[in-house]
Short mmCIF file of N, CA and C in Angstrom, two decimals:
data_model
loop_
_atom_site.label_atom_id
_atom_site.label_comp_id
_atom_site.label_asym_id
_atom_site.label_seq_id
_atom_site.Cartn_x
_atom_site.Cartn_y
_atom_site.Cartn_z
N UNK A 1081 -65.90 -24.13 49.27
CA UNK A 1081 -66.28 -24.94 47.98
C UNK A 1081 -64.84 -25.76 47.39
N UNK A 1082 -63.84 -25.20 47.42
CA UNK A 1082 -62.56 -25.83 46.68
C UNK A 1082 -62.57 -27.19 47.49
N UNK A 1083 -62.71 -27.23 48.57
CA UNK A 1083 -62.10 -28.34 49.60
C UNK A 1083 -63.10 -29.59 49.40
N UNK A 1084 -64.11 -29.28 49.30
CA UNK A 1084 -65.66 -30.06 49.01
C UNK A 1084 -65.54 -30.62 47.43
N UNK A 1085 -64.91 -29.79 46.48
CA UNK A 1085 -64.73 -30.44 44.99
C UNK A 1085 -63.68 -31.31 45.31
N UNK A 1086 -62.54 -30.83 45.74
CA UNK A 1086 -61.40 -31.56 46.02
C UNK A 1086 -61.51 -33.13 46.40
N UNK A 1087 -62.58 -32.97 47.55
CA UNK A 1087 -62.78 -34.38 48.07
C UNK A 1087 -63.54 -35.10 47.20
N UNK A 1088 -64.36 -34.55 46.66
CA UNK A 1088 -64.94 -35.53 45.48
C UNK A 1088 -64.42 -36.07 44.22
N UNK A 1089 -63.34 -35.12 44.22
CA UNK A 1089 -62.57 -35.67 42.77
C UNK A 1089 -61.18 -36.76 43.37
N UNK A 1090 -60.95 -36.82 44.66
CA UNK A 1090 -60.16 -37.90 44.86
C UNK A 1090 -60.61 -39.08 44.92
N UNK A 1091 -59.51 -40.29 44.72
CA UNK A 1091 -60.12 -41.52 44.90
C UNK A 1091 -60.63 -41.74 46.46
N UNK A 1092 -59.65 -41.30 47.29
CA UNK A 1092 -59.79 -41.33 48.59
C UNK A 1092 -60.98 -40.72 49.31
N UNK A 1093 -61.73 -39.88 48.42
CA UNK A 1093 -62.72 -38.69 49.15
C UNK A 1093 -62.75 -38.33 50.46
N UNK A 1094 -61.46 -37.76 50.45
CA UNK A 1094 -61.31 -36.88 51.58
C UNK A 1094 -59.87 -36.19 51.42
N UNK A 1095 -59.74 -35.13 52.42
CA UNK A 1095 -58.37 -34.80 52.02
C UNK A 1095 -57.30 -35.54 52.93
N UNK A 1096 -56.09 -35.11 52.73
CA UNK A 1096 -55.02 -36.10 53.58
C UNK A 1096 -54.64 -35.27 55.08
N UNK A 1097 -54.30 -35.69 56.04
CA UNK A 1097 -53.73 -35.21 57.01
C UNK A 1097 -52.59 -34.73 56.97
N UNK A 1098 -51.85 -33.74 58.22
CA UNK A 1098 -50.90 -33.51 57.90
C UNK A 1098 -49.72 -35.08 58.33
N UNK A 1099 -49.98 -35.81 59.20
CA UNK A 1099 -49.28 -36.79 59.32
C UNK A 1099 -49.21 -37.88 58.18
N UNK A 1100 -50.19 -38.09 57.30
CA UNK A 1100 -50.16 -38.53 56.03
C UNK A 1100 -49.17 -38.28 55.02
N UNK A 1101 -49.07 -36.93 54.83
CA UNK A 1101 -48.36 -36.24 53.96
C UNK A 1101 -46.68 -36.21 54.67
N UNK A 1102 -46.75 -35.92 55.79
CA UNK A 1102 -45.31 -35.71 56.21
C UNK A 1102 -44.55 -37.08 56.55
N UNK A 1103 -45.39 -38.39 56.41
CA UNK A 1103 -45.05 -39.60 56.60
C UNK A 1103 -44.10 -40.05 55.32
N UNK A 1104 -44.48 -39.33 54.28
CA UNK A 1104 -43.88 -39.35 53.03
C UNK A 1104 -42.65 -38.78 52.99
N UNK A 1105 -42.74 -37.75 53.39
CA UNK A 1105 -41.35 -36.33 53.47
C UNK A 1105 -40.49 -37.06 54.45
N UNK A 1106 -40.91 -37.59 55.67
CA UNK A 1106 -39.86 -38.51 56.41
C UNK A 1106 -39.35 -39.35 55.94
N UNK A 1107 -39.99 -40.41 54.91
CA UNK A 1107 -39.41 -41.60 54.27
C UNK A 1107 -38.32 -41.41 53.25
N UNK A 1108 -38.36 -40.14 52.51
CA UNK A 1108 -37.55 -39.79 51.75
C UNK A 1108 -36.18 -39.54 52.59
N UNK A 1109 -36.37 -38.68 53.63
CA UNK A 1109 -35.23 -37.97 54.16
C UNK A 1109 -34.59 -38.93 55.47
N UNK A 1110 -35.17 -40.36 55.40
CA UNK A 1110 -34.88 -41.46 56.42
C UNK A 1110 -33.96 -42.31 55.68
N UNK A 1111 -33.02 -43.08 56.55
CA UNK A 1111 -32.10 -44.14 55.63
C UNK A 1111 -32.65 -44.87 54.83
N UNK A 1112 -34.36 -45.21 55.13
CA UNK A 1112 -35.01 -46.10 54.44
C UNK A 1112 -35.20 -45.55 52.77
N UNK A 1113 -35.14 -44.29 52.80
CA UNK A 1113 -35.14 -43.73 51.33
C UNK A 1113 -33.94 -43.31 50.66
N UNK A 1114 -33.20 -43.51 51.44
CA UNK A 1114 -31.65 -43.29 50.97
C UNK A 1114 -31.23 -43.83 49.27
N UNK A 1115 -31.97 -44.75 48.80
CA UNK A 1115 -31.82 -45.44 47.73
C UNK A 1115 -32.32 -44.72 46.31
N UNK A 1116 -33.51 -44.14 46.88
CA UNK A 1116 -34.52 -43.78 45.93
C UNK A 1116 -33.72 -42.54 45.50
N UNK A 1117 -33.80 -42.28 44.17
CA UNK A 1117 -33.38 -40.88 43.14
C UNK A 1117 -34.33 -41.00 42.28
N UNK A 1118 -34.85 -39.65 42.15
CA UNK A 1118 -35.59 -39.47 40.84
C UNK A 1118 -36.91 -39.90 40.56
N UNK A 1119 -37.26 -40.18 41.70
CA UNK A 1119 -38.72 -40.69 42.02
C UNK A 1119 -39.92 -39.40 42.37
N UNK A 1120 -41.19 -39.83 41.75
CA UNK A 1120 -42.20 -38.98 42.17
C UNK A 1120 -43.27 -39.82 42.96
N UNK A 1121 -43.32 -39.28 44.32
CA UNK A 1121 -44.24 -40.06 45.01
C UNK A 1121 -45.68 -39.38 44.92
N UNK A 1122 -46.60 -39.73 44.62
CA UNK A 1122 -48.20 -38.94 44.49
C UNK A 1122 -48.65 -39.36 45.89
N UNK A 1123 -48.98 -38.20 46.49
CA UNK A 1123 -49.52 -38.02 48.09
C UNK A 1123 -50.78 -37.22 47.64
N UNK A 1124 -51.76 -37.62 46.95
CA UNK A 1124 -52.86 -37.00 46.68
C UNK A 1124 -54.12 -37.62 46.87
N UNK A 1125 -54.18 -38.76 47.31
CA UNK A 1125 -55.43 -39.54 47.93
C UNK A 1125 -56.10 -40.21 46.58
N UNK A 1126 -55.33 -40.13 45.54
CA UNK A 1126 -55.66 -40.65 44.10
C UNK A 1126 -56.47 -39.78 43.03
N UNK A 1127 -55.78 -38.20 43.62
CA UNK A 1127 -56.22 -37.25 42.71
C UNK A 1127 -55.80 -37.34 41.39
N UNK A 1128 -54.88 -37.75 41.15
CA UNK A 1128 -53.55 -37.92 39.74
C UNK A 1128 -54.30 -38.96 38.92
N UNK A 1129 -55.25 -39.78 39.71
CA UNK A 1129 -56.03 -41.10 38.88
C UNK A 1129 -57.45 -40.45 38.33
N UNK A 1130 -58.04 -39.34 38.84
CA UNK A 1130 -59.41 -39.07 38.83
C UNK A 1130 -59.35 -38.21 37.83
N UNK A 1131 -58.22 -37.49 36.99
CA UNK A 1131 -58.67 -36.68 35.90
C UNK A 1131 -58.57 -34.89 36.67
N UNK A 1132 -58.71 -33.96 35.89
CA UNK A 1132 -58.49 -32.69 36.34
C UNK A 1132 -59.72 -32.41 37.18
N UNK A 1133 -59.49 -31.58 37.93
CA UNK A 1133 -60.58 -30.88 38.60
C UNK A 1133 -61.54 -29.85 38.25
N UNK A 1134 -60.52 -29.02 37.53
CA UNK A 1134 -60.93 -27.68 36.75
C UNK A 1134 -61.00 -27.98 35.26
N UNK A 1135 -61.86 -27.62 34.64
CA UNK A 1135 -61.75 -27.25 32.94
C UNK A 1135 -60.39 -26.27 32.62
N UNK A 1136 -59.61 -26.98 31.70
CA UNK A 1136 -58.35 -26.14 31.34
C UNK A 1136 -58.87 -25.68 29.92
N UNK A 1137 -59.12 -24.42 29.43
CA UNK A 1137 -59.51 -24.11 27.84
C UNK A 1137 -57.95 -24.47 26.99
N UNK A 1138 -58.48 -24.84 25.99
CA UNK A 1138 -57.46 -25.05 24.81
C UNK A 1138 -57.10 -23.90 24.39
N UNK A 1139 -55.63 -23.75 24.44
CA UNK A 1139 -54.80 -22.66 23.97
C UNK A 1139 -55.15 -21.75 22.95
N UNK A 1140 -56.01 -22.42 21.96
CA UNK A 1140 -56.45 -21.63 20.91
C UNK A 1140 -57.72 -20.51 21.45
N UNK A 1141 -58.25 -21.00 22.63
CA UNK A 1141 -59.57 -20.56 23.03
C UNK A 1141 -59.19 -19.34 24.38
N UNK A 1142 -57.85 -19.67 24.51
CA UNK A 1142 -57.22 -18.86 25.73
C UNK A 1142 -56.61 -17.55 25.14
N UNK A 1143 -57.53 -16.45 25.72
CA UNK A 1143 -57.07 -15.15 24.98
C UNK A 1143 -55.44 -14.92 25.63
N UNK A 1144 -55.19 -15.27 26.55
CA UNK A 1144 -54.01 -14.66 27.34
C UNK A 1144 -52.64 -15.46 26.25
N UNK A 1145 -52.90 -16.63 25.57
CA UNK A 1145 -52.06 -17.48 24.99
C UNK A 1145 -51.29 -16.63 23.74
N UNK A 1146 -49.87 -16.91 24.07
CA UNK A 1146 -48.75 -16.18 23.33
C UNK A 1146 -48.66 -14.25 23.47
N UNK A 1147 -49.52 -13.74 24.57
CA UNK A 1147 -49.24 -12.58 24.95
C UNK A 1147 -48.10 -11.91 26.09
N UNK A 1148 -47.63 -13.14 26.71
CA UNK A 1148 -46.67 -12.88 27.59
C UNK A 1148 -45.42 -12.02 27.09
N UNK A 1149 -45.21 -10.94 27.85
CA UNK A 1149 -44.06 -10.22 27.39
C UNK A 1149 -43.15 -10.08 28.66
N UNK A 1150 -41.63 -10.85 28.06
CA UNK A 1150 -40.56 -10.80 29.11
C UNK A 1150 -39.88 -9.70 29.21
#
Protein backbone atom coordinates (compact mmCIF):
# COMPACT_ATOMS: atom_id res chain seq x y z
CA UNK A 1 0.00 0.00 0.00
CA UNK A 2 2.80 2.44 0.86
CA UNK A 3 4.56 1.82 -2.46
CA UNK A 4 1.35 2.49 -4.39
CA UNK A 5 0.72 5.71 -2.43
CA UNK A 6 4.34 6.80 -2.87
CA UNK A 7 4.21 6.16 -6.62
CA UNK A 8 1.07 8.31 -6.91
CA UNK A 9 2.67 11.05 -4.80
CA UNK A 10 5.79 11.48 -6.97
CA UNK A 11 5.94 13.61 -10.09
CA UNK A 12 7.60 10.67 -11.90
CA UNK A 13 4.68 8.36 -10.89
CA UNK A 14 7.08 5.50 -10.11
CA UNK A 15 9.73 4.41 -7.65
CA UNK A 16 13.36 5.02 -8.55
CA UNK A 17 15.65 2.16 -9.42
CA UNK A 18 18.84 1.23 -7.61
CA UNK A 19 20.78 2.39 -10.67
CA UNK A 20 19.13 5.83 -10.63
CA UNK A 21 19.85 6.43 -6.97
CA UNK A 22 23.37 5.00 -7.03
CA UNK A 23 24.31 7.12 -10.07
CA UNK A 24 23.81 10.23 -7.93
CA UNK A 25 25.90 8.79 -5.11
CA UNK A 26 28.66 7.95 -7.58
CA UNK A 27 28.56 11.50 -8.93
CA UNK A 28 29.35 12.92 -5.50
CA UNK A 29 32.16 10.40 -5.04
CA UNK A 30 33.67 10.97 -8.49
CA UNK A 31 36.09 13.69 -9.62
CA UNK A 32 33.11 15.39 -11.33
CA UNK A 33 31.56 16.08 -7.93
CA UNK A 34 34.82 17.22 -6.28
CA UNK A 35 33.84 20.90 -6.28
CA UNK A 36 30.34 20.32 -4.86
CA UNK A 37 30.13 21.18 -1.16
CA UNK A 38 27.15 21.53 1.13
CA UNK A 39 24.59 20.68 -1.54
CA UNK A 40 21.37 18.68 -1.33
CA UNK A 41 20.42 16.68 -4.38
CA UNK A 42 16.84 15.42 -4.31
CA UNK A 43 16.74 11.91 -5.76
CA UNK A 44 13.05 11.32 -5.15
CA UNK A 45 11.25 11.44 -8.50
CA UNK A 46 9.83 14.86 -7.64
CA UNK A 47 8.31 13.77 -4.32
CA UNK A 48 9.54 16.96 -2.61
CA UNK A 49 7.56 19.01 -5.15
CA UNK A 50 4.26 17.21 -4.59
CA UNK A 51 3.67 17.92 -0.88
CA UNK A 52 3.44 15.57 2.09
CA UNK A 53 2.35 11.96 1.57
CA UNK A 54 0.87 11.67 5.06
CA UNK A 55 -1.14 14.14 7.09
CA UNK A 56 0.94 15.40 10.01
CA UNK A 57 -1.10 16.66 12.95
CA UNK A 58 -0.45 20.12 14.34
CA UNK A 59 1.56 19.96 17.55
CA UNK A 60 -1.34 21.30 19.64
CA UNK A 61 -3.42 18.29 18.58
CA UNK A 62 -0.64 15.76 19.10
CA UNK A 63 -0.87 14.26 22.59
CA UNK A 64 2.80 13.28 22.61
CA UNK A 65 3.91 16.91 22.18
CA UNK A 66 5.97 18.02 25.16
CA UNK A 67 5.97 14.63 26.90
CA UNK A 68 9.49 13.56 25.95
CA UNK A 69 11.55 12.64 29.02
CA UNK A 70 15.33 12.68 28.61
